[in-house]
CSV table of C-alpha atoms in Angstrom, one decimal:
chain,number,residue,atom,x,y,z
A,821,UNK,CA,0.0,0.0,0.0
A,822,UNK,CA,0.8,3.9,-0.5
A,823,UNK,CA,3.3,4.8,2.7
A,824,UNK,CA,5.1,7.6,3.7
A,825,UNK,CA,8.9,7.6,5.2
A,826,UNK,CA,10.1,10.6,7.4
A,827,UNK,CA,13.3,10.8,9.1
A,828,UNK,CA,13.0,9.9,12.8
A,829,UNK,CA,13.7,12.8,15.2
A,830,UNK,CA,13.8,15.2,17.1
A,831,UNK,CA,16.0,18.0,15.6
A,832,UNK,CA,17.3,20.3,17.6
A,833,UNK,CA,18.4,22.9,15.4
A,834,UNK,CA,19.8,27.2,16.5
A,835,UNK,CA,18.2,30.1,14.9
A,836,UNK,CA,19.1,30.8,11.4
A,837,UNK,CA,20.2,26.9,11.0
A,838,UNK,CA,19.8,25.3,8.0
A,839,UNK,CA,16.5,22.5,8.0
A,840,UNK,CA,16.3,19.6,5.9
A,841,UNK,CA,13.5,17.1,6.8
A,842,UNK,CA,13.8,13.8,4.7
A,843,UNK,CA,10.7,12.4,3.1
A,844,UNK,CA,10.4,9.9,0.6
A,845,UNK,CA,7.4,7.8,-0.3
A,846,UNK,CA,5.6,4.6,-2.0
A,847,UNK,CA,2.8,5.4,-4.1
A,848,UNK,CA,0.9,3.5,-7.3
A,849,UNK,CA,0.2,6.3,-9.9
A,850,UNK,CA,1.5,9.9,-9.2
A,851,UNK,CA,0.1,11.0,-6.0
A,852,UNK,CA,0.4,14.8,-4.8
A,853,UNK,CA,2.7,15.2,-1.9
A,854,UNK,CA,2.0,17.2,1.2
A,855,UNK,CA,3.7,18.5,4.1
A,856,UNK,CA,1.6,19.4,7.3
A,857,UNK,CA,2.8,21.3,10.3
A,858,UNK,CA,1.4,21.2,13.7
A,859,UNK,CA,2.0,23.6,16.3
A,860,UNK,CA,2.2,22.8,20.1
A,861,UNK,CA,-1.8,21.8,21.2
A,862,UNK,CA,-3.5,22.8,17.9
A,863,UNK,CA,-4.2,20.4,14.9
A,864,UNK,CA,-2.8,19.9,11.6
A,865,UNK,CA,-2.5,22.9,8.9
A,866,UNK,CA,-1.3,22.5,5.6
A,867,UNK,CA,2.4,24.2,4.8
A,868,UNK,CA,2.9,23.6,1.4
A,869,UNK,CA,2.0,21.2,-1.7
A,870,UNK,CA,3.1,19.7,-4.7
A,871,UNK,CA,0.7,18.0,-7.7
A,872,UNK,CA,3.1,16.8,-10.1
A,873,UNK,CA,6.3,16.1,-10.7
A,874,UNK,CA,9.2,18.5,-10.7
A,875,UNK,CA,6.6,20.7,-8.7
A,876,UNK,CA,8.3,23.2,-5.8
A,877,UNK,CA,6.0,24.0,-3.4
A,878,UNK,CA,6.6,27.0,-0.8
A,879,UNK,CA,5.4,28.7,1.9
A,880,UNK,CA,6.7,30.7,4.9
A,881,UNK,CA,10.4,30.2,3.8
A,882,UNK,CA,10.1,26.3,3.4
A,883,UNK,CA,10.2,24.7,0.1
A,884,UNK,CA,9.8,21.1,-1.3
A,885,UNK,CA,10.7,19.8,-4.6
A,886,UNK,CA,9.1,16.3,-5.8
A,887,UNK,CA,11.2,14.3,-6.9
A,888,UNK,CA,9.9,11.3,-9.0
A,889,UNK,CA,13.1,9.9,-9.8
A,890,UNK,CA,13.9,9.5,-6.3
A,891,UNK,CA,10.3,9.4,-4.9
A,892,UNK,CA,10.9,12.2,-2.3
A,893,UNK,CA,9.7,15.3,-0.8
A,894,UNK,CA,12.7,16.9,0.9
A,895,UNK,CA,11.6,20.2,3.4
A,896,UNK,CA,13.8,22.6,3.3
A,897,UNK,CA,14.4,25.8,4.9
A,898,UNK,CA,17.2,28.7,4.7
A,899,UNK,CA,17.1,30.5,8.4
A,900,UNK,CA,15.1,29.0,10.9
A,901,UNK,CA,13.0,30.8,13.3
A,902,UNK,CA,12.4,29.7,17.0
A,903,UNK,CA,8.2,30.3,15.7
A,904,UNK,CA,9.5,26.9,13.3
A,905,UNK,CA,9.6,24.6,16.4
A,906,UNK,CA,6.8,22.1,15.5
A,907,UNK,CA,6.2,18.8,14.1
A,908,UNK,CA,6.5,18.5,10.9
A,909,UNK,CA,4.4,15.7,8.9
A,910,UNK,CA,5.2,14.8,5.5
A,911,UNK,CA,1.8,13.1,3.5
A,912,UNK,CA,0.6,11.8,-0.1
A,913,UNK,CA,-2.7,11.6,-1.9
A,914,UNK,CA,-3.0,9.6,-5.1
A,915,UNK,CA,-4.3,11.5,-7.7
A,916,UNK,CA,-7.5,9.6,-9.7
A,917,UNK,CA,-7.8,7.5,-6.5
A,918,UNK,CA,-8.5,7.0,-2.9
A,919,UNK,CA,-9.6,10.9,-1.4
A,920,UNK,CA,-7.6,9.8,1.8
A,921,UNK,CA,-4.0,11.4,2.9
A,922,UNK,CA,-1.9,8.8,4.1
A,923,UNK,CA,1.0,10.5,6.8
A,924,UNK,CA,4.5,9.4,8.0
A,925,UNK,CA,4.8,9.5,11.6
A,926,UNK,CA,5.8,13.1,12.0
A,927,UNK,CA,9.2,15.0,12.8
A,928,UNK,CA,9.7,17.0,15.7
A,929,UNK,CA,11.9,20.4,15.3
A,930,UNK,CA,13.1,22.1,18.3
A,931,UNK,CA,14.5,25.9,17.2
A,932,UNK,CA,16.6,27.4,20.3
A,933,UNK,CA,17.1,31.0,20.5
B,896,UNK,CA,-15.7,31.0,8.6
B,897,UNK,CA,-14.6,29.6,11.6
B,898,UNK,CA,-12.8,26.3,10.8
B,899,UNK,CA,-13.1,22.9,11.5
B,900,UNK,CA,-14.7,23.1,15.5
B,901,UNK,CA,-14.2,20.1,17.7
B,902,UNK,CA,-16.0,19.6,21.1
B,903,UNK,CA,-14.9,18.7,23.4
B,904,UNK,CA,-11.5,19.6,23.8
B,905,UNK,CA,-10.0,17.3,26.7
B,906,UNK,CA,-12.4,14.5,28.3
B,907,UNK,CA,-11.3,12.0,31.2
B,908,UNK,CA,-13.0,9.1,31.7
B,909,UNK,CA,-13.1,5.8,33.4
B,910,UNK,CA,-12.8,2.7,32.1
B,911,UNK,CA,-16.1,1.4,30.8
B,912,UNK,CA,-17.4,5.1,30.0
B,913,UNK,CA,-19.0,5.6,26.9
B,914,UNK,CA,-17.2,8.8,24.6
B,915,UNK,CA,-18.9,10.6,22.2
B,916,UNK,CA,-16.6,13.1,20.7
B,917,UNK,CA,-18.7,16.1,18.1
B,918,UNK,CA,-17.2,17.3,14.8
B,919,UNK,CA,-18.7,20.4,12.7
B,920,UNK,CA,-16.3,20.9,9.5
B,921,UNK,CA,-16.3,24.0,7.5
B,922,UNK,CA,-19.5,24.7,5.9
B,923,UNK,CA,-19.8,23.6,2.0
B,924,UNK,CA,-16.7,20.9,2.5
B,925,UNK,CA,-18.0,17.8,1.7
B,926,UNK,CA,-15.2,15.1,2.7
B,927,UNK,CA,-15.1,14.5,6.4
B,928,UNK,CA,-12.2,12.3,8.1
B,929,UNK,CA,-12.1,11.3,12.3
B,930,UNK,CA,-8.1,10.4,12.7
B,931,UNK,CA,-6.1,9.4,16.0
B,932,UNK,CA,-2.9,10.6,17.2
B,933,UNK,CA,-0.7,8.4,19.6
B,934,UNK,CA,3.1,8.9,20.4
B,935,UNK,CA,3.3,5.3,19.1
B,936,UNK,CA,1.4,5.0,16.2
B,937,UNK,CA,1.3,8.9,14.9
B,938,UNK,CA,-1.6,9.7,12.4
B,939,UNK,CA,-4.1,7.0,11.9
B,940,UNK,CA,-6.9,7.6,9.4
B,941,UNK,CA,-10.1,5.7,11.3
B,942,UNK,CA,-12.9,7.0,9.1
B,943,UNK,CA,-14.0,9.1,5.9
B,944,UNK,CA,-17.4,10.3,5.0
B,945,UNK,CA,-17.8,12.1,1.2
B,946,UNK,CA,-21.6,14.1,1.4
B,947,UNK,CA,-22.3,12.7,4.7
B,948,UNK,CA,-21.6,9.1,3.8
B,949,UNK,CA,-19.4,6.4,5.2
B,950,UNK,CA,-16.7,5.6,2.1
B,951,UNK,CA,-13.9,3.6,4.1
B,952,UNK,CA,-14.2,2.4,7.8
B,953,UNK,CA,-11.6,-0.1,7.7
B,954,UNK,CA,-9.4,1.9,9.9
B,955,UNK,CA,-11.7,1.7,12.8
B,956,UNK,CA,-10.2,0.1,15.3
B,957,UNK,CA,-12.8,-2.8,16.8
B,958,UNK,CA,-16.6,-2.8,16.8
B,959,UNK,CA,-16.6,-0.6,20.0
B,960,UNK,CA,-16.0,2.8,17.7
B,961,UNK,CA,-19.1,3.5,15.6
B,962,UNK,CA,-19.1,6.9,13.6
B,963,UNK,CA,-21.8,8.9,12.2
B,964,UNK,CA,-22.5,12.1,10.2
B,965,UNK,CA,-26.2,12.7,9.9
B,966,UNK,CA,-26.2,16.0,8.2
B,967,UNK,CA,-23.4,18.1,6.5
B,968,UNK,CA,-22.7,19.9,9.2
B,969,UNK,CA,-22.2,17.5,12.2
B,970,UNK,CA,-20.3,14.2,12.8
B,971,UNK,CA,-19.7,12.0,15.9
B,972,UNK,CA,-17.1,9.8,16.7
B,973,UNK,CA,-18.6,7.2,19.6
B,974,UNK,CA,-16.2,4.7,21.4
B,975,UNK,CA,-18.3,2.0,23.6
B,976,UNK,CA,-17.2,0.4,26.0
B,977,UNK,CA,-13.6,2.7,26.4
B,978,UNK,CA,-10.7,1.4,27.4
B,979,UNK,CA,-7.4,2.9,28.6
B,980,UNK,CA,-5.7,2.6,25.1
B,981,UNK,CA,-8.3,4.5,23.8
B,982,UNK,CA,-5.9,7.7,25.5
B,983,UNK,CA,-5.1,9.7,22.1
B,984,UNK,CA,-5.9,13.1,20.9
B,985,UNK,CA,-8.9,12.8,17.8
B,986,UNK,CA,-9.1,15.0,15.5
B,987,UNK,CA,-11.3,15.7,13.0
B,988,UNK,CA,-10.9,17.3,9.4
B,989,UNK,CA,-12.7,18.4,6.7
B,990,UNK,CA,-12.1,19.2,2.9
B,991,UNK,CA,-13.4,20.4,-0.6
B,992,UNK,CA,-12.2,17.9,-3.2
B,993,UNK,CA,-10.1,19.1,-5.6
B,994,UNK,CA,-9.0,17.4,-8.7
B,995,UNK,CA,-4.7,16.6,-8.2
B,996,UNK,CA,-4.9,18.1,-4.4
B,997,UNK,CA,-7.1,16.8,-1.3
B,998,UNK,CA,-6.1,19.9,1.3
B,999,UNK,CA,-7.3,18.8,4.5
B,1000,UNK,CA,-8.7,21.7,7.4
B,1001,UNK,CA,-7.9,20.2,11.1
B,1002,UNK,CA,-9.8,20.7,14.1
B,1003,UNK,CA,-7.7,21.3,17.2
B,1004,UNK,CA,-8.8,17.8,18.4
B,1005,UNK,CA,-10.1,16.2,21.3
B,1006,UNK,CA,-7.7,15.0,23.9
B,1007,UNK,CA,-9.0,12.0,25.4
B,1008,UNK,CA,-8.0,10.1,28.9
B,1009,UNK,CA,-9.3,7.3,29.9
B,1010,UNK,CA,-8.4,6.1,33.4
């Protein structure tokens, strides 16, 4: 079945750090990749999304590039901010079939001042 | 619009205890989803409704969950009998299907205890 792979954490990481969240994934078809951020005692909101291969999704700073060729979904971020410290949750939908997102199990990122 | 709203927001119970935990998604989303979050297991999808109907259960845990959604605006999530390993935060989520993309909305979930 579809499945997502995230790199285990936590990261601890210092202000203006360099991020890089692995994420690759198992998928029939072409799904569209997600990844999902929750903050400390609220739920899930989206951060950014790709459709299609070659795709970059953005938001906030953080960017994602699918990658068919390697099936992954790499977060990346420039200069972290102590507001990044979250879990972040990489997830797939496959296009033209099941409506449900299927999640890895989440990466916790620390950001110290 | 005031998202996805989730009542209530942290119940303890005993053992035995029947939970009923509410959902009201965004208004004019028709895809509802009830998912559990444990340190162990992470994310686990347990049920999706698409225009207030059941389209995949099988991630129900056992026959003492039951879900429901009797109108577009409203869902329940039951567990009866509960148990201690029942202890996750549920959240609920909602979403407007569209084609390539299925951009889920998140309540802030229900944390439950069960003693």
């Amino acid at each position: 079945g579809d499945s997502v792979t995230q790199m285990e954490g936590p990261v601890t990481l210092s202000e203006e750090a360099f991020l890089t969240i692995n994420c690759t994934y198992t998928a029939t078809g072409y799904p569209s990749l997600f990844w999902y951020v929750q903050y400390p005692g609220e739920g899930l909101q989206l951060l950014l999304k790709a459709t299609k291969a070659d795709d970059k999704g953005s938001n906030k700073g953080f960017e994602a590039t699918y990658r068919k060729e390697t099936t992954s979904f790499h977060l990346e971020k420039g200069s972290v901010q102590v507001s990044d410290s979250a879990v972040y949750f990489c997830a797939l939908c496959t296009q033209g079939g099941s409506e449900k997102l299927v999640f890895g199990k989440g990466t916790k990122l620390t950001v110290n001042p | 619009d005031a998202g996805v709203i989730q009542s209530p927001r942290h119940e303890v119970t005993e053992m035995g205890q029947e939970v009923t935990l509410r959902c009201k998604p965004i208004s004019g989303h028709d895809y509802l989803f009830w998912y559990r979050q444990t340190m162990m297991r992470g994310l686990e999808l347990l049920i999706y409704f698409n225009n207030n109907v059941p389209i995949d259960d099988s991630g129900m845990p056992e026959d003492r969950f039951s879900a429901k959604m009797p109108n577009a605006s409203f869902s329940t999530l039951k567990i009866q009998p509960s148990e201690p390993r029942d202890s996750a935060v549920y959240f609920c989520a909602s979403s407007l299907w569209n084609s390539g993309a299925n951009v889920l909305t998140f309540g802030a979930g229900s944390r439950l205890t069960v003693l």
